[in-house]
Amino acid sequence: MATQPDIHLYTASTMNGWKPTIFLEEAKIDYELTAIDLGKKTQKSDWYLKLNPNGRIPTIVDRGNDDFVVFESGAILWYLAEKYNKFLPQGEKARSQTLQWLMFQMAGIGPMMGQAMYFQRIAAPQGHEEAFSINRYVTESRRLLEVLNTQLKGQDYLVGDKFTIADIATYPWARSYYWAKVSVAGLDNLQAWFNRIDARPATQRALEIPKPYWAFFGKRDIAAQEAENAERFKSDVKS
Ligand SMILES: N[C@@H](CCC(=O)N[C@@H](CS)C(=O)NCC(=O)O)C(=O)O
């Protein structure tokens, strides 16, 4: 009888949702996937809230560790990195630096770009055009991308020459600058880093799981996916 994989991943095709998928594909680890339908609010159902009290994706359950549950995408990456001894350097300083850039993504890039997206892609098309908020989040996102650009000067990845969980967490967000309508003009180191990770087959494969959403990256079927996204998050706008 085939054994079940340790990791059961609950996720959807979003910037946070792709983080564990990128890790698992890059590390070539077998996992079971349950696609959560955000449009149907599956993430708010009772069974899912027992796993993730925040009612958001992603979440993992580790069957190999007494069905231990981990939520919050940064914590999931950290847990997987320790379990599989991958993408988190062993040396004390490089390890701390990796966690610093992971926190920078979780506390800065994600929330700011997320709000830039929300106000422009979800609220504005439904009649809530908030110029002050849009300007605030777009300007702050651009500033944070400039910080990444400076960090990437003369090195391939966020922490030296090794691909780490900091890159895994940051790439889906920063690479979605098109969706957040944040310019990356003049950020040459950042663009070179995009190109480097765009060329990683496992990461690109992960971006099609559970399904592709290339509109976030300004590529392919943009009009159709913009319409689908508007439908998906329609009920999130409160008057
Ligand atoms: N801090 C959380 C954020 C998770 C999050 O915001 N997930 C979004 C998708 S990117 C979600 O589930 N949205 C649906 C909802 O809020 O109901 C993490 O990093 O895991």
Short mmCIF file of C-alpha atoms and ligand atoms in Angstrom, two decimals:
data_model
loop_
_atom_site.label_atom_id
_atom_site.label_comp_id
_atom_site.label_asym_id
_atom_site.label_seq_id
_atom_site.Cartn_x
_atom_site.Cartn_y
_atom_site.Cartn_z
CA MET A 1 0.00 0.00 0.00
CA ALA A 2 1.34 3.43 -0.95
CA THR A 3 2.22 5.53 2.08
CA GLN A 4 0.74 8.97 2.45
CA PRO A 5 3.16 11.89 2.26
CA ASP A 6 3.92 13.63 5.56
CA ILE A 7 2.82 17.07 4.46
CA HIS A 8 -0.77 17.93 3.68
CA LEU A 9 -0.90 21.44 2.23
CA TYR A 10 -4.06 23.55 2.14
CA THR A 11 -3.58 26.46 -0.19
CA ALA A 12 -4.77 28.60 -3.10
CA SER A 13 -3.11 30.48 -5.95
CA THR A 14 -2.07 33.67 -4.18
CA MET A 15 1.23 35.24 -3.13
CA ASN A 16 1.07 33.77 0.39
CA GLY A 17 -0.42 30.55 -0.88
CA TRP A 18 2.48 29.85 -3.22
CA LYS A 19 5.20 30.11 -0.57
CA PRO A 20 4.94 26.55 0.80
CA THR A 21 4.27 25.23 -2.70
CA ILE A 22 7.51 26.81 -3.96
CA PHE A 23 9.42 25.29 -1.03
CA LEU A 24 7.98 21.82 -1.58
CA GLU A 25 8.52 21.89 -5.35
CA GLU A 26 12.05 23.28 -5.01
CA ALA A 27 12.96 20.70 -2.34
CA LYS A 28 11.31 17.89 -4.38
CA ILE A 29 9.17 16.79 -1.47
CA ASP A 30 6.03 14.79 -2.02
CA TYR A 31 2.91 16.36 -0.49
CA GLU A 32 -0.84 16.09 -0.56
CA LEU A 33 -2.62 19.17 -1.87
CA THR A 34 -6.05 20.44 -0.96
CA ALA A 35 -7.01 23.49 -3.02
CA ILE A 36 -9.04 25.97 -0.98
CA ASP A 37 -11.63 27.91 -2.95
CA LEU A 38 -11.36 31.47 -1.66
CA GLY A 39 -14.36 32.57 -3.74
CA LYS A 40 -16.53 30.04 -1.91
CA LYS A 41 -15.01 31.10 1.47
CA THR A 42 -13.89 27.56 2.26
CA GLN A 43 -11.20 29.16 4.45
CA LYS A 44 -13.96 30.31 6.84
CA SER A 45 -15.58 26.90 7.23
CA ASP A 46 -15.61 25.27 10.65
CA TRP A 47 -13.36 22.36 9.73
CA TYR A 48 -10.73 24.73 8.29
CA LEU A 49 -10.87 27.19 11.21
CA LYS A 50 -9.93 24.28 13.48
CA LEU A 51 -6.65 24.12 11.56
CA ASN A 52 -6.14 27.82 10.97
CA PRO A 53 -7.87 30.11 13.50
CA ASN A 54 -7.17 33.08 11.20
CA GLY A 55 -9.33 31.62 8.43
CA ARG A 56 -6.77 32.25 5.72
CA ILE A 57 -4.49 30.20 3.53
CA PRO A 58 -1.95 28.58 3.61
CA THR A 59 -1.87 25.86 6.29
CA ILE A 60 0.06 22.59 6.53
CA VAL A 61 -0.56 19.46 8.58
CA ASP A 62 2.46 17.22 9.20
CA ARG A 63 1.32 13.60 9.45
CA GLY A 64 4.90 12.66 10.21
CA ASN A 65 4.74 14.71 13.41
CA ASP A 66 1.46 13.69 15.09
CA ASP A 67 -0.63 15.76 12.66
CA PHE A 68 1.06 18.92 13.84
CA VAL A 69 -0.57 21.98 12.29
CA VAL A 70 1.31 25.08 11.15
CA PHE A 71 -0.33 28.27 9.88
CA GLU A 72 1.17 31.65 8.85
CA SER A 73 3.20 31.32 5.67
CA GLY A 74 6.48 32.54 7.23
CA ALA A 75 6.17 30.03 10.07
CA ILE A 76 5.35 27.30 7.56
CA LEU A 77 8.51 28.04 5.55
CA TRP A 78 10.60 28.07 8.73
CA TYR A 79 9.07 24.77 9.90
CA LEU A 80 9.65 23.08 6.52
CA ALA A 81 13.20 24.44 6.36
CA GLU A 82 13.98 22.85 9.73
CA LYS A 83 12.17 19.59 9.02
CA TYR A 84 13.92 19.03 5.70
CA ASN A 85 17.12 20.94 6.42
CA LYS A 86 16.75 23.02 3.25
CA PHE A 87 16.92 26.68 2.31
CA LEU A 88 17.88 27.90 5.82
CA PRO A 89 21.64 28.24 6.22
CA GLN A 90 23.26 26.52 9.22
CA GLY A 91 25.73 29.25 10.16
CA GLU A 92 24.48 31.46 12.98
CA LYS A 93 24.82 34.75 11.08
CA ALA A 94 23.47 33.60 7.71
CA ARG A 95 20.57 31.91 9.52
CA SER A 96 19.73 35.11 11.37
CA GLN A 97 20.02 37.13 8.15
CA THR A 98 17.64 34.74 6.41
CA LEU A 99 15.11 35.13 9.21
CA GLN A 100 15.56 38.91 9.13
CA TRP A 101 14.61 39.04 5.44
CA LEU A 102 11.79 36.58 6.02
CA MET A 103 10.39 38.91 8.71
CA PHE A 104 10.91 41.88 6.40
CA GLN A 105 8.68 40.18 3.86
CA MET A 106 6.06 39.10 6.38
CA ALA A 107 5.82 42.45 8.16
CA GLY A 108 6.56 44.83 5.28
CA ILE A 109 6.42 43.70 1.66
CA GLY A 110 3.37 41.44 2.09
CA PRO A 111 1.09 43.76 4.07
CA MET A 112 1.98 46.91 2.09
CA MET A 113 1.77 45.37 -1.37
CA GLY A 114 -1.34 43.51 -0.25
CA GLN A 115 -3.05 46.80 0.61
CA ALA A 116 -1.83 48.42 -2.62
CA MET A 117 -3.51 45.53 -4.45
CA TYR A 118 -6.66 45.64 -2.36
CA PHE A 119 -7.35 49.34 -2.88
CA GLN A 120 -6.59 49.29 -6.61
CA ARG A 121 -7.71 45.85 -7.73
CA ILE A 122 -10.61 45.09 -5.45
CA ALA A 123 -12.01 48.25 -3.82
CA ALA A 124 -11.60 50.76 -6.70
CA PRO A 125 -13.44 48.72 -9.35
CA GLN A 126 -16.36 48.48 -6.90
CA GLY A 127 -16.63 52.23 -6.53
CA HIS A 128 -14.32 52.77 -3.54
CA GLU A 129 -11.53 54.82 -5.12
CA GLU A 130 -9.36 55.95 -2.21
CA ALA A 131 -6.55 58.04 -3.69
CA PHE A 132 -4.93 58.79 -0.34
CA SER A 133 -4.74 55.12 0.63
CA ILE A 134 -3.55 54.05 -2.81
CA ASN A 135 -0.77 56.62 -2.73
CA ARG A 136 0.27 55.61 0.79
CA TYR A 137 0.55 51.88 -0.01
CA VAL A 138 2.07 52.27 -3.48
CA THR A 139 4.71 54.69 -2.19
CA GLU A 140 5.59 52.48 0.77
CA SER A 141 5.72 49.39 -1.46
CA ARG A 142 8.11 51.13 -3.84
CA ARG A 143 10.30 52.14 -0.88
CA LEU A 144 10.42 48.53 0.34
CA LEU A 145 11.30 47.28 -3.16
CA GLU A 146 14.15 49.82 -3.17
CA VAL A 147 15.39 48.29 0.09
CA LEU A 148 15.42 44.86 -1.62
CA ASN A 149 17.22 46.36 -4.61
CA THR A 150 19.97 47.71 -2.36
CA GLN A 151 20.31 44.40 -0.53
CA LEU A 152 20.64 42.53 -3.84
CA LYS A 153 23.57 44.64 -5.03
CA GLY A 154 26.43 42.33 -5.97
CA GLN A 155 24.70 39.14 -4.81
CA ASP A 156 22.42 36.58 -6.42
CA TYR A 157 19.93 36.12 -3.59
CA LEU A 158 18.74 38.02 -0.53
CA VAL A 159 21.29 36.33 1.72
CA GLY A 160 24.46 35.98 -0.37
CA ASP A 161 24.68 33.35 -3.08
CA LYS A 162 22.22 30.81 -1.65
CA PHE A 163 18.50 30.56 -2.44
CA THR A 164 16.73 30.59 0.95
CA ILE A 165 13.26 30.77 2.47
CA ALA A 166 13.69 34.57 2.41
CA ASP A 167 13.73 34.45 -1.40
CA ILE A 168 10.83 31.99 -1.43
CA ALA A 169 8.69 34.28 0.73
CA THR A 170 9.60 37.49 -1.07
CA TYR A 171 9.54 36.46 -4.73
CA PRO A 172 5.78 35.90 -5.22
CA TRP A 173 5.02 39.27 -3.63
CA ALA A 174 7.74 41.43 -5.16
CA ARG A 175 7.27 39.77 -8.54
CA SER A 176 3.59 40.85 -8.41
CA TYR A 177 4.54 44.53 -8.73
CA TYR A 178 2.36 44.68 -11.86
CA TRP A 179 -0.71 43.66 -9.88
CA ALA A 180 0.12 46.17 -7.12
CA LYS A 181 0.79 48.84 -9.80
CA VAL A 182 4.17 49.61 -8.24
CA SER A 183 6.97 50.62 -10.59
CA VAL A 184 10.26 48.71 -10.54
CA ALA A 185 11.87 51.12 -13.01
CA GLY A 186 15.53 51.65 -12.20
CA LEU A 187 15.65 48.75 -9.73
CA ASP A 188 18.14 46.75 -11.76
CA ASN A 189 19.35 44.40 -9.03
CA LEU A 190 15.76 43.52 -8.18
CA GLN A 191 14.94 42.86 -11.83
CA ALA A 192 18.02 40.66 -12.21
CA TRP A 193 16.83 38.69 -9.15
CA PHE A 194 13.38 38.32 -10.74
CA ASN A 195 15.04 36.96 -13.88
CA ARG A 196 17.12 34.55 -11.82
CA ILE A 197 14.08 33.12 -10.03
CA ASP A 198 11.92 33.25 -13.18
CA ALA A 199 14.47 30.78 -14.55
CA ARG A 200 14.00 28.24 -11.72
CA PRO A 201 11.72 25.51 -13.13
CA ALA A 202 10.50 24.28 -9.73
CA THR A 203 9.40 27.77 -8.65
CA GLN A 204 7.65 28.37 -11.94
CA ARG A 205 5.93 24.99 -11.65
CA ALA A 206 4.73 25.94 -8.16
CA LEU A 207 3.11 29.10 -9.54
CA GLU A 208 0.71 26.90 -11.49
CA ILE A 209 -0.49 25.05 -8.35
CA PRO A 210 -3.37 24.72 -7.67
CA LYS A 211 -3.83 26.77 -10.85
CA PRO A 212 -1.96 29.46 -12.78
CA TYR A 213 -2.67 33.09 -12.03
CA TRP A 214 -0.27 34.79 -14.39
CA ALA A 215 -2.19 38.07 -14.34
CA PHE A 216 -0.55 38.83 -10.96
CA PHE A 217 2.76 38.89 -12.81
CA GLY A 218 1.48 40.91 -15.76
CA LYS A 219 1.62 37.91 -18.07
CA ARG A 220 -0.86 35.90 -20.17
CA ASP A 221 -4.67 36.08 -20.16
CA ILE A 222 -4.63 39.27 -18.15
CA ALA A 223 -8.16 40.48 -18.93
CA ALA A 224 -9.77 37.10 -18.20
CA GLN A 225 -7.89 36.65 -14.96
CA GLU A 226 -8.57 40.20 -13.80
CA ALA A 227 -12.29 39.51 -14.24
CA GLU A 228 -12.00 36.22 -12.38
CA ASN A 229 -10.14 37.86 -9.55
CA ALA A 230 -12.75 40.62 -9.23
CA GLU A 231 -15.38 37.91 -8.86
CA ARG A 232 -13.27 35.96 -6.39
CA PHE A 233 -12.88 38.83 -3.92
CA LYS A 234 -16.15 40.65 -4.63
CA SER A 235 -17.67 40.06 -1.23
CA ASP A 236 -14.53 41.37 0.56
CA VAL A 237 -15.45 45.01 -0.08
CA LYS A 238 -17.65 46.39 2.70
CA SER A 239 -19.44 49.68 2.08
N1 LIG B 1 -0.17 36.40 7.42
C1 LIG B 1 -0.87 35.35 6.71
C2 LIG B 1 -1.71 35.97 5.64
C3 LIG B 1 -2.51 34.94 4.88
C4 LIG B 1 -3.45 35.59 3.88
O1 LIG B 1 -3.70 36.80 3.92
N2 LIG B 1 -4.00 34.77 3.00
C5 LIG B 1 -4.96 35.28 2.03
C6 LIG B 1 -4.54 34.91 0.62
S1 LIG B 1 -2.98 35.62 0.20
C7 LIG B 1 -6.32 34.68 2.29
O2 LIG B 1 -6.45 33.57 2.76
N3 LIG B 1 -7.36 35.46 1.97
C8 LIG B 1 -8.71 35.02 2.09
C9 LIG B 1 -9.43 35.66 3.25
O3 LIG B 1 -8.89 36.60 3.86
O4 LIG B 1 -10.52 35.21 3.57
C10 LIG B 1 0.16 34.38 6.13
O5 LIG B 1 1.23 34.86 5.73
O6 LIG B 1 -0.10 33.17 6.08
#
